[in-house]
Amino acid sequence: MAREYTVNTLPATPKSDINYAADLNDQQFAAVTAPPGPSLVIAGAGSGKTRTLTYRVAYLLDNGIYAANILLLTFTNKASREMLERVEQLVPHDTQDLWGGTFHSVGNKILRRHAEELGFEKNFSIMDREDQKELLTTAIAESGINTKELNFPKPDVVADIFSLVQNMDCDMAELLEWKYPYFEHHLEPLQKVQEKYEEKKLATNSMDFDDLLIKTLQLFQENPNICQYYQKQFEWVLVDEYQDTNAVQSDLIDMLAAPHNNIMVVGDDAQSIYSWRGADFQNILQFVDRYEGARRFVIETNYRSVPEVLSLANAAIKPNRAQFEKNLAPARPDAEELPALIPVQDVRLQAAFVAQRILELVDEEGIEFSEIAVLYRAHYHSMEVQMEFTNRDIPFNITSGLRFFEQAHIKDVASFIKFAANRKDEVSFKRIVKMLPGVGPGTADKLWNQWVACPGYKDEKLAEFSEHMLDFKVPTKAKEPFAQFAYTMDELLDGKGGTEAPPAMMPSIIEGVYDDYMKAKFPNYDIRRQDLRQLERYSQDFTDVDEFLSQLSLLAGQDAVEANKQKKSNDTDVVTLSSVHQAKGLEYKVVFVIWLADGMFPSKKVIEHDDEDESGLEEERRLFYVAVTRAEDQLYLMYPLVWQGSYTGEVIQRPSRFLEDLPTDLTEEWKVGAASW
């Protein structure tokens, strides 16, 4: 048996002059100075998670650990840079050899050394999304897939399917059933394409973004000697935002941490909100069970929010069963102002209140626009607010996507209506036909020329488009879809030489051809479908198609002008409009959370399809918790009492069940009405 001998190392440079006990609160200090072994740090919202991690690195360096033996894994480059910069400011040690970065950047660094073990060369290319799309297009073609089928997923969607299968480490059939049920009949072709895609990547010495994780894990699994090399190097592993890790990331962490198990993972189970992109909430919940002897630290002192907001946040998350219990404690004094609970008559009044209250806060209380955020569950919830802000000249920035009327699917649907109303609209016609399989710019030109040459082009009393269009020379691949397009256009006419009203047009367009197109074209189909439902609702206010189209064009034009104006002036003093998912990690003095109605937040899909353990509903509640904890000083919780449904007319809204869970003494109800003129 080999004799064991331990060398006591000394710091390469003198210790820092950090007074850890003075610089940290008691909970942070306990975590930072934890002895060797596995540790789970539950860091509540606003409790100084980054400070805890950076001081932990400094503490290790101060205790003789070489920088090269520390691995710090983060989810964003920004977080990594911020932590490493703070460490450099804290300690006199040389931190150049410290391995700090995102999971993907660390994977890339390892693969550059060992790619040949997987059949790649070390100078492999990393494909961006466009490169990946091109290679998938080739893989689909070489797999002999019948792309004439209208509903076969486009490369962007295929890329998302492959990504989730790998990162969640699940069976493709299982994934399709859960997330893409309308593609279940394409299981075998998709599996064939995936096999061809892997062959093409190897042949072209290319990897996609997911490969930086997948193939690093594969490298370790197939080469124990390489895995052992990095296990010996990384004696200390630290992981940020552990609640957001997926199956592959969790496996990588476990492999690298073995056998010494000097691992510290930091996160907040109450802010786990990304299951839809593969994050596994169970990783953080089961950490202590997986790592024998693991210590658990809870950091609860919140430095961000006033006590009134924190009391509401604690109550909001309390009903969740699957969680580590914690109670955010305030470091700030009372604000003597409760969060506002604001039911309003409808979505227009909701938007008007938000706009008017923001102007009051800016003019009367001196709050900057940039210190205010409007948060929502889904992007389409922001439409009325965007319109109201535009009309009132309130500068704003969208972090949850493009401005509503600038989005491709909104413009696509509008193009059908534009062409029905103006049969000489070449741009709209070409936009529509280029959605069809096998129709590019050249074919679109030819189809337009056929339309111009036929009698229907000049017929002011046109009754049917199909009467003329079914005789067009169309590529074989597009023949059936083009006929469907013609019949859909027929439904937009009133049979008297005019068009139907906008509300009657919307179902014909979406259900006739566009819904299938969206499923195949866009990875985020569900979200875009919700946007179109909101556009349908907006169309209910119009009986005249020209007026409707004019409003769409004016709003889109104003959006573009305002966005360009902000870009040119580099003006950062703007209100933030954001989905809650996009707002995680950010904070604002004033936060408005809108559309807090059941079926909207939490979403209807979760309410209808949640499983017995209510995991979906509990994630929605965590999302609400994240929204609430973004507020530093003032919090406004709003919901409309009535919503104009796209088909059903007025719908009475029930307050979100998350609001009903809150004790009444934690909020102040505001009664808001519209002034009479």
XYZ file of C-alpha atoms in Angstrom:
677
model
C 0.000 0.000 0.000
C 1.342 3.421 -0.945
C 2.317 5.738 1.884
C 0.275 8.919 2.130
C 2.079 12.203 2.712
C 0.535 15.698 2.849
C 2.410 18.893 2.009
C 1.222 21.996 3.848
C 1.184 24.765 1.266
C 1.638 28.435 1.981
C 0.110 31.374 0.134
C 2.237 32.560 -2.768
C 1.903 36.087 -1.403
C 1.019 37.434 2.049
C -2.567 37.108 3.191
C -4.981 39.872 2.413
C -6.062 42.264 5.138
C -9.722 41.264 4.802
C -11.609 41.209 8.079
C -14.100 38.536 7.079
C -16.161 38.752 10.253
C -16.513 42.527 9.912
C -17.197 42.593 6.161
C -19.853 39.871 6.219
C -22.995 39.225 8.190
C -23.087 36.113 10.382
C -24.812 33.950 7.775
C -22.456 35.010 4.982
C -19.440 34.530 7.237
C -20.484 30.967 8.101
C -20.748 30.054 4.415
C -17.536 31.811 3.363
C -15.467 30.126 6.086
C -17.040 26.667 5.720
C -14.569 23.794 6.166
C -13.660 21.452 3.295
C -16.399 19.216 1.957
C -19.696 19.712 0.144
C -21.732 22.836 0.965
C -25.090 24.099 -0.221
C -25.648 27.832 0.192
C -29.269 28.948 -0.140
C -28.946 32.662 -0.837
C -32.283 34.457 -0.737
C -33.137 37.289 -3.120
C -31.022 40.398 -2.493
C -28.971 38.685 0.222
C -25.498 39.196 -1.240
C -24.966 35.989 -3.209
C -22.176 37.448 -5.346
C -20.461 38.883 -2.269
C -20.559 35.470 -0.600
C -19.024 33.687 -3.583
C -16.253 36.235 -4.144
C -15.310 36.265 -0.479
C -15.267 32.461 -0.537
C -12.703 32.548 -3.356
C -10.661 35.129 -1.456
C -10.850 33.000 1.694
C -9.544 29.955 -0.152
C -6.641 31.940 -1.597
C -5.877 33.388 1.823
C -5.698 29.848 3.189
C -3.059 28.615 0.787
C -5.187 27.247 -2.046
C -3.562 27.873 -5.415
C -5.679 29.830 -7.907
C -5.210 27.063 -10.499
C -6.939 24.611 -8.155
C -10.162 26.651 -8.018
C -12.973 26.322 -10.557
C -15.730 28.956 -10.472
C -18.700 28.176 -12.734
C -21.298 30.798 -13.641
C -24.172 31.137 -16.108
C -23.215 34.447 -17.718
C -19.969 36.061 -18.792
C -21.043 39.211 -16.957
C -21.359 37.344 -13.643
C -17.994 35.689 -14.173
C -16.218 38.980 -14.968
C -17.841 40.722 -12.020
C -16.790 38.032 -9.553
C -13.231 37.746 -10.827
C -12.797 41.524 -10.786
C -14.043 41.669 -7.197
C -11.663 38.885 -6.162
C -8.729 40.768 -7.713
C -9.700 43.869 -5.745
C -9.968 41.898 -2.495
C -6.719 39.936 -2.426
C -3.064 40.566 -3.298
C -2.753 37.106 -4.850
C -2.244 36.474 -8.547
C -5.606 35.136 -9.744
C -4.643 34.717 -13.398
C -4.610 30.921 -13.141
C -8.063 30.695 -11.556
C -10.519 28.898 -13.823
C -13.564 31.126 -13.832
C -16.242 31.372 -16.468
C -19.492 30.031 -17.814
C -20.083 26.303 -18.153
C -19.723 26.685 -21.912
C -16.478 28.665 -21.806
C -14.882 26.145 -19.453
C -16.094 23.298 -21.672
C -14.594 25.017 -24.696
C -11.249 25.402 -22.933
C -11.140 21.704 -22.053
C -12.257 20.555 -25.509
C -9.566 22.669 -27.204
C -7.028 20.477 -25.410
C -8.651 17.089 -26.005
C -10.938 17.336 -29.052
C -8.967 14.634 -30.871
C -10.148 12.059 -28.323
C -13.666 12.602 -29.720
C -12.658 12.555 -33.387
C -12.507 16.337 -33.776
C -9.499 18.535 -34.390
C -8.444 21.110 -31.801
C -9.231 23.982 -34.155
C -12.915 22.993 -34.371
C -15.386 25.741 -35.275
C -18.148 26.785 -32.909
C -21.313 27.357 -34.909
C -23.569 30.278 -34.160
C -27.311 29.936 -34.670
C -27.144 30.797 -38.388
C -24.308 28.309 -38.990
C -26.267 25.646 -37.127
C -29.342 26.389 -39.202
C -27.359 25.971 -42.438
C -25.885 22.640 -41.371
C -29.275 21.365 -40.232
C -30.777 22.360 -43.579
C -28.143 20.222 -45.273
C -28.702 17.353 -42.838
C -32.454 17.427 -43.495
C -31.885 17.362 -47.256
C -29.338 14.516 -47.063
C -31.662 12.509 -44.821
C -34.192 12.313 -47.640
C -36.894 13.985 -45.559
C -40.025 14.925 -47.468
C -39.982 18.646 -46.748
C -43.076 19.071 -48.927
C -45.009 18.335 -45.777
C -46.084 21.792 -44.620
C -45.816 20.944 -40.958
C -42.296 19.504 -40.927
C -40.301 21.666 -38.484
C -37.908 24.241 -39.864
C -34.207 24.073 -38.880
C -34.618 26.615 -36.041
C -37.257 24.431 -34.408
C -35.270 21.248 -35.043
C -32.286 22.882 -33.325
C -34.389 23.612 -30.242
C -35.714 20.044 -30.131
C -32.212 18.567 -30.330
C -30.953 21.015 -27.696
C -33.636 20.105 -25.161
C -33.225 16.358 -25.755
C -29.520 16.617 -24.961
C -29.590 19.106 -22.109
C -32.480 17.392 -20.338
C -30.988 13.957 -21.071
C -34.389 12.681 -22.138
C -35.860 10.556 -24.892
C -36.979 12.458 -27.993
C -40.377 10.769 -27.995
C -40.896 11.909 -24.421
C -39.914 15.481 -25.281
C -42.209 15.648 -28.313
C -45.140 14.387 -26.266
C -44.500 17.030 -23.587
C -43.517 20.101 -25.574
C -44.163 19.508 -29.295
C -47.201 17.184 -29.556
C -47.930 18.455 -33.063
C -44.608 16.942 -34.233
C -44.990 13.466 -32.696
C -45.660 11.967 -36.119
C -42.203 13.215 -37.181
C -40.314 11.244 -34.514
C -38.498 8.850 -36.847
C -37.518 11.521 -39.415
C -36.248 13.749 -36.600
C -34.141 10.932 -35.175
C -32.745 10.328 -38.648
C -31.882 14.005 -39.042
C -30.206 14.061 -35.623
C -27.973 11.154 -36.620
C -27.055 12.854 -39.910
C -26.471 16.175 -38.111
C -23.962 14.536 -35.751
C -22.174 13.038 -38.767
C -22.045 16.429 -40.490
C -20.619 18.153 -37.426
C -17.842 15.601 -37.184
C -17.133 15.776 -40.928
C -16.939 19.591 -40.883
C -15.026 19.755 -37.569
C -17.783 21.891 -36.087
C -19.587 21.995 -32.776
C -22.710 23.834 -31.766
C -23.143 25.664 -28.473
C -24.665 22.659 -26.679
C -21.729 20.473 -27.694
C -19.461 22.503 -25.431
C -21.259 20.822 -22.541
C -22.406 17.540 -24.102
C -19.032 16.629 -25.568
C -17.099 17.696 -22.470
C -19.217 15.261 -20.458
C -18.704 12.606 -23.137
C -14.945 13.230 -23.014
C -14.845 12.584 -19.266
C -17.095 9.531 -19.460
C -15.057 7.883 -22.221
C -11.624 8.890 -20.928
C -11.282 8.295 -17.163
C -7.637 9.389 -17.211
C -8.565 12.833 -18.573
C -11.387 13.122 -16.081
C -9.023 12.247 -13.214
C -6.570 14.904 -14.392
C -9.172 17.660 -14.020
C -10.507 16.182 -10.787
C -7.016 16.523 -9.300
C -6.608 20.045 -10.657
C -9.958 21.370 -9.480
C -9.690 20.660 -5.761
C -12.292 23.330 -5.095
C -15.406 23.744 -7.225
C -17.798 26.670 -6.776
C -21.066 26.987 -8.727
C -23.275 30.059 -9.063
C -27.072 29.909 -9.693
C -27.120 26.184 -9.036
C -30.922 26.081 -9.189
C -30.684 26.737 -12.936
C -28.495 23.733 -13.797
C -29.746 21.070 -16.186
C -28.986 17.348 -16.237
C -25.743 17.705 -18.215
C -24.400 20.539 -16.069
C -25.231 18.637 -12.906
C -23.401 15.544 -14.170
C -20.360 17.644 -15.125
C -20.240 19.227 -11.680
C -20.544 15.858 -9.951
C -17.749 14.363 -12.044
C -15.363 17.259 -11.498
C -16.044 17.443 -7.764
C -15.265 13.766 -7.215
C -13.508 12.351 -5.283
C -12.521 15.227 -2.951
C -16.045 16.748 -2.887
C -14.804 20.225 -1.955
C -17.798 21.699 -3.719
C -19.889 24.722 -2.848
C -23.040 25.404 -4.824
C -24.888 28.672 -4.346
C -28.439 29.403 -5.436
C -32.016 30.049 -4.438
C -34.584 27.310 -4.931
C -37.306 29.997 -4.736
C -35.939 31.513 -7.962
C -35.868 28.348 -10.054
C -37.965 29.410 -13.065
C -36.363 27.871 -16.159
C -37.691 24.305 -16.423
C -38.992 25.143 -19.904
C -35.405 25.395 -21.149
C -34.164 22.291 -19.352
C -33.252 23.424 -15.827
C -33.918 20.707 -13.249
C -35.251 22.056 -9.942
C -34.453 18.738 -8.245
C -30.695 19.345 -8.549
C -30.725 21.912 -5.775
C -33.433 20.191 -3.703
C -31.555 16.869 -3.667
C -28.004 18.184 -3.306
C -27.737 17.386 0.403
C -29.045 13.860 -0.241
C -26.564 13.250 -3.079
C -23.532 14.547 -1.160
C -23.056 12.720 2.096
C -22.219 15.031 4.964
C -23.097 18.163 3.009
C -23.574 21.319 5.069
C -26.431 23.666 4.346
C -26.203 27.414 4.856
C -29.101 29.822 4.510
C -28.492 33.519 3.879
C -31.659 35.479 4.538
C -30.740 39.107 5.195
C -32.033 41.132 2.258
C -30.295 44.438 1.461
C -32.478 45.342 -1.509
C -36.100 45.778 -0.503
C -38.056 47.584 2.177
C -39.633 45.383 4.908
C -43.134 45.784 3.458
C -42.065 44.209 0.151
C -40.193 41.416 1.920
C -43.182 40.519 4.096
C -45.256 40.118 0.955
C -42.501 38.087 -0.758
C -42.237 35.681 2.190
C -46.005 35.178 2.172
C -46.074 34.732 -1.608
C -43.684 31.766 -1.632
C -44.909 30.127 1.576
C -47.593 27.854 -0.030
C -44.968 25.980 -2.084
C -44.354 22.515 -0.677
C -41.138 21.710 -2.566
C -38.717 24.249 -1.113
C -36.126 25.056 1.513
C -37.880 27.179 4.069
C -36.410 30.631 4.483
C -37.587 33.993 5.706
C -36.105 37.071 4.057
C -35.170 39.551 6.800
C -34.858 43.259 5.998
C -31.698 45.279 6.455
C -33.536 48.486 5.494
C -35.932 50.508 7.685
C -39.710 50.520 7.235
C -41.067 52.485 4.299
C -44.443 52.936 6.004
C -46.106 52.245 2.670
C -47.643 48.892 1.808
C -47.471 47.347 -1.667
C -50.497 48.452 -3.704
C -53.131 45.948 -4.856
C -54.970 47.468 -7.800
C -57.942 45.867 -9.556
C -58.973 47.886 -12.627
C -61.944 47.622 -14.941
C -60.055 46.506 -18.057
C -56.647 46.317 -19.699
C -56.859 49.835 -21.091
C -57.400 51.320 -17.651
C -54.563 49.137 -16.391
C -52.222 50.639 -18.992
C -53.497 54.173 -18.350
C -52.913 53.826 -14.606
C -49.354 52.551 -15.090
C -48.539 55.423 -17.454
C -50.095 58.135 -15.308
C -48.560 56.830 -12.086
C -45.101 56.682 -13.691
C -45.371 60.308 -14.800
C -46.371 61.262 -11.250
C -43.430 59.378 -9.763
C -41.030 61.117 -12.150
C -42.507 64.620 -11.847
C -43.428 64.648 -8.163
C -41.013 62.241 -6.472
C -37.939 62.709 -8.643
C -37.651 59.039 -9.600
C -35.830 58.389 -12.863
C -37.541 56.489 -15.673
C -34.664 54.000 -15.533
C -35.538 53.156 -11.921
C -38.971 51.852 -12.936
C -39.968 48.489 -14.413
C -43.236 47.010 -15.682
C -43.158 43.223 -15.395
C -45.487 40.578 -16.840
C -45.805 36.842 -17.379
C -45.918 36.897 -21.189
C -44.763 39.414 -23.780
C -48.227 39.975 -25.228
C -49.373 41.310 -21.848
C -47.373 44.454 -22.597
C -49.265 45.495 -25.756
C -51.642 48.037 -24.211
C -48.869 49.452 -22.034
C -46.644 49.919 -25.081
C -49.459 51.731 -26.870
C -50.183 53.942 -23.855
C -46.500 54.795 -23.357
C -46.176 55.650 -27.039
C -49.198 57.940 -26.917
C -47.945 59.686 -23.752
C -44.307 59.995 -24.909
C -42.971 57.869 -22.064
C -39.578 56.469 -23.125
C -39.339 52.717 -22.708
C -37.189 49.758 -23.552
C -38.400 46.211 -24.205
C -36.197 43.472 -22.767
C -38.656 40.642 -23.396
C -38.503 40.912 -27.177
C -39.254 43.291 -30.030
C -41.901 45.942 -29.599
C -45.244 44.307 -30.146
C -46.088 45.629 -33.611
C -42.545 45.100 -34.935
C -42.630 41.319 -34.493
C -42.510 39.104 -37.578
C -45.688 37.138 -36.820
C -47.680 40.338 -36.246
C -46.456 41.703 -39.586
C -47.182 38.369 -41.277
C -50.833 38.349 -40.215
C -51.191 42.031 -41.080
C -49.926 41.296 -44.603
C -52.952 39.050 -45.298
C -55.317 41.837 -44.270
C -53.355 44.446 -46.233
C -53.495 42.393 -49.414
C -57.223 41.731 -48.998
C -57.816 45.468 -48.630
C -55.351 46.528 -51.329
C -54.922 43.999 -54.141
C -52.050 46.061 -55.579
C -49.939 45.677 -52.435
C -46.937 43.866 -53.909
C -44.923 43.860 -50.673
C -47.672 42.140 -48.681
C -48.368 39.607 -51.436
C -44.704 38.617 -51.642
C -44.358 38.430 -47.868
C -47.229 35.938 -47.792
C -46.177 33.692 -50.664
C -42.580 33.512 -49.424
C -43.967 31.681 -46.400
C -44.894 28.806 -48.708
C -42.486 25.892 -49.234
C -40.300 26.227 -52.300
C -41.083 29.922 -52.840
C -38.130 32.287 -52.718
C -37.733 35.830 -54.048
C -37.566 34.725 -57.687
C -40.701 32.584 -57.536
C -42.480 35.306 -55.584
C -41.747 37.725 -58.440
C -43.205 35.277 -60.960
C -46.341 34.742 -58.893
C -46.801 38.488 -58.536
C -46.488 38.959 -62.277
C -49.194 36.321 -62.813
C -51.461 38.158 -60.384
C -50.896 41.506 -62.106
C -51.690 39.922 -65.478
C -54.982 38.320 -64.407
C -58.429 40.028 -64.342
C -58.684 39.801 -60.558
C -55.928 42.398 -60.134
C -58.150 45.148 -61.569
C -61.523 43.814 -60.437
C -62.908 46.324 -57.926
C -65.802 43.963 -57.139
C -63.643 40.876 -56.639
C -65.654 38.088 -54.997
C -63.020 35.333 -54.884
C -59.240 35.189 -55.147
C -59.276 31.445 -55.804
C -61.225 31.939 -59.032
C -58.035 33.352 -60.531
C -55.170 32.049 -58.403
C -55.863 28.347 -58.732
C -54.783 28.585 -62.380
C -51.341 30.054 -61.511
C -48.181 28.160 -62.366
C -46.845 27.217 -58.935
C -43.896 25.003 -57.910
C -45.066 21.472 -57.170
C -43.939 21.752 -53.559
C -46.090 24.854 -53.039
C -49.163 23.830 -55.046
C -51.366 22.653 -52.190
C -50.317 25.412 -49.728
C -50.844 28.051 -52.427
C -54.377 26.793 -53.001
C -55.020 26.986 -49.267
C -53.702 30.559 -49.305
C -56.158 31.440 -52.098
C -59.094 29.940 -50.204
C -58.057 31.768 -47.051
C -58.011 35.048 -48.973
C -61.551 34.257 -50.169
C -62.705 34.166 -46.551
C -61.420 37.700 -45.999
C -63.835 39.089 -48.602
C -67.463 39.902 -47.924
C -68.698 38.751 -51.376
C -69.785 42.286 -52.277
C -66.495 43.671 -53.468
C -65.271 44.605 -49.995
C -63.642 42.912 -47.044
C -64.892 41.429 -43.810
C -64.360 43.400 -40.599
C -60.986 42.804 -38.884
C -62.385 40.580 -36.083
C -63.846 38.186 -38.673
C -60.595 38.089 -40.654
C -58.313 37.048 -37.821
C -59.624 33.477 -37.267
C -59.602 32.788 -41.016
C -55.954 33.800 -41.341
C -54.668 32.064 -38.244
C -56.655 28.855 -38.435
C -56.572 28.734 -42.253
C -52.837 28.733 -42.926
C -50.776 30.681 -40.437
C -51.043 28.506 -37.344
C -49.402 25.529 -39.086
C -46.749 27.858 -40.485
C -45.951 29.169 -36.992
C -45.638 25.665 -35.542
C -43.081 24.720 -38.140
C -41.279 28.060 -38.297
C -40.903 29.409 -34.766
C -39.362 27.611 -31.765
C -41.526 29.700 -29.406
C -44.816 28.910 -31.120
C -46.884 29.017 -27.926
C -45.742 32.536 -27.088
C -46.374 33.849 -30.595
C -49.829 32.274 -30.617
C -50.627 34.198 -27.456
C -49.465 37.389 -29.168
C -51.908 36.750 -32.002
C -54.738 36.154 -29.568
C -53.980 39.575 -28.152
C -53.978 41.048 -31.663
C -57.370 39.395 -32.208
C -58.639 41.061 -29.075
C -57.297 44.409 -30.260
C -59.093 43.953 -33.600
C -62.442 43.749 -31.768
C -62.383 47.545 -31.467
C -62.533 48.038 -35.237
C -65.231 47.570 -37.848
C -63.354 49.312 -40.665
C -60.356 47.468 -42.071
C -58.596 50.623 -43.279
C -58.786 52.190 -39.849
C -57.411 49.005 -38.271
C -54.504 48.825 -40.711
C -53.789 52.524 -40.252
C -53.526 52.065 -36.487
C -51.198 49.080 -36.888
C -48.966 51.028 -39.252
C -48.940 54.152 -37.094
C -48.103 52.229 -33.939
C -45.371 50.227 -35.661
C -44.012 53.436 -37.170
C -44.020 55.217 -33.828
C -42.303 52.225 -32.250
C -39.561 52.327 -34.866
C -39.094 56.100 -34.606
C -38.962 55.995 -30.817
C -36.552 53.053 -30.803
C -34.304 54.824 -33.313
C -34.464 58.044 -31.320
C -33.344 56.238 -28.170
C -30.592 54.459 -30.064
C -29.221 57.697 -31.540
C -29.325 59.590 -28.280
C -27.985 56.598 -26.320
C -30.624 57.537 -23.763
C -30.611 55.075 -20.885
C -33.264 56.924 -18.870
C -36.129 54.730 -20.048
C -38.750 52.601 -18.321
C -38.053 48.878 -18.593
C -40.814 46.623 -19.923
C -39.858 43.032 -19.295
C -41.100 39.516 -18.803
C -40.337 38.280 -15.297
C -37.974 35.667 -16.724
C -35.870 38.383 -18.337
C -35.907 40.528 -15.176
C -34.360 37.890 -12.903
C -31.213 39.271 -11.291
C -32.266 42.898 -11.781
C -33.735 45.415 -9.347
C -35.706 48.658 -9.576
C -36.944 51.271 -7.144
C -40.481 50.908 -8.483
C -42.025 47.768 -9.959
C -45.460 47.326 -11.557
C -46.560 43.691 -11.982
C -49.490 43.630 -14.398
C -52.045 41.058 -15.611
C -52.150 39.229 -12.267
C -55.278 37.309 -13.247
C -55.794 33.552 -13.116
C -55.051 32.066 -16.511
C -52.617 34.857 -17.257
C -50.333 34.649 -14.203
C -50.289 31.730 -13.465
C -50.741 30.745 -17.074
C -53.808 28.871 -18.244
C -51.663 26.093 -19.673
C -50.131 25.355 -16.277
C -53.482 25.471 -14.491
C -55.052 23.024 -16.972
C -52.155 20.616 -17.372
C -50.338 20.630 -14.059
C -49.541 17.224 -12.619
C -50.509 15.845 -9.234
C -47.518 17.298 -7.384
C -48.322 20.793 -8.717
C -44.722 21.293 -9.880
C -45.844 23.575 -12.700
C -47.957 25.719 -10.426
C -45.165 25.910 -7.878
C -42.771 27.160 -10.559
C -45.320 29.817 -11.524
C -45.456 30.853 -7.861
C -41.648 31.092 -7.822
C -41.924 33.304 -10.883
C -44.326 35.582 -8.983
C -41.837 35.617 -6.104
C -39.071 36.705 -8.480
C -41.282 39.529 -9.783
C -42.062 40.789 -6.270
C -38.448 40.686 -5.110
C -37.275 42.940 -7.964
C -38.840 45.923 -6.120
C -36.702 48.028 -3.817
C -39.136 50.710 -2.621
C -42.571 50.559 -4.259
C -44.573 47.634 -5.598
C -47.846 47.792 -7.562
C -49.786 44.553 -8.179
C -52.482 44.899 -10.845
C -55.146 42.890 -12.636
C -58.060 43.731 -14.970
C -61.540 42.722 -13.859
C -62.728 42.260 -17.445
C -60.917 41.085 -20.550
C -62.248 41.277 -24.090
C -61.643 37.738 -25.325
C -60.880 37.182 -29.003
C -63.973 35.027 -29.675
C -65.959 34.967 -26.466
C -66.536 38.669 -25.897
C -66.051 40.040 -22.392
C -64.529 37.613 -19.901
C -64.754 38.218 -16.160
C -61.276 37.854 -14.700
C -60.557 36.148 -11.417
C -57.642 37.588 -9.425
C -54.520 35.450 -9.552
C -54.579 32.697 -6.952
C -51.199 34.042 -5.877
C -52.884 37.266 -4.800
C -55.578 35.321 -2.966
C -52.837 33.519 -1.010
C -51.629 36.833 0.466
C -52.882 38.019 3.875
C -54.984 41.147 3.363
C -52.908 43.215 5.812
C -49.837 43.004 3.553
C -51.297 45.170 0.773
C -53.256 48.378 0.417
C -56.081 48.177 -2.115
C -56.467 51.108 -4.501
C -59.769 51.874 -6.185
C -59.063 53.204 -9.652
C -61.659 54.731 -11.959
C -61.593 56.677 -15.217
C -62.293 60.404 -15.027
C -65.378 61.690 -16.855
C -64.917 64.228 -19.609
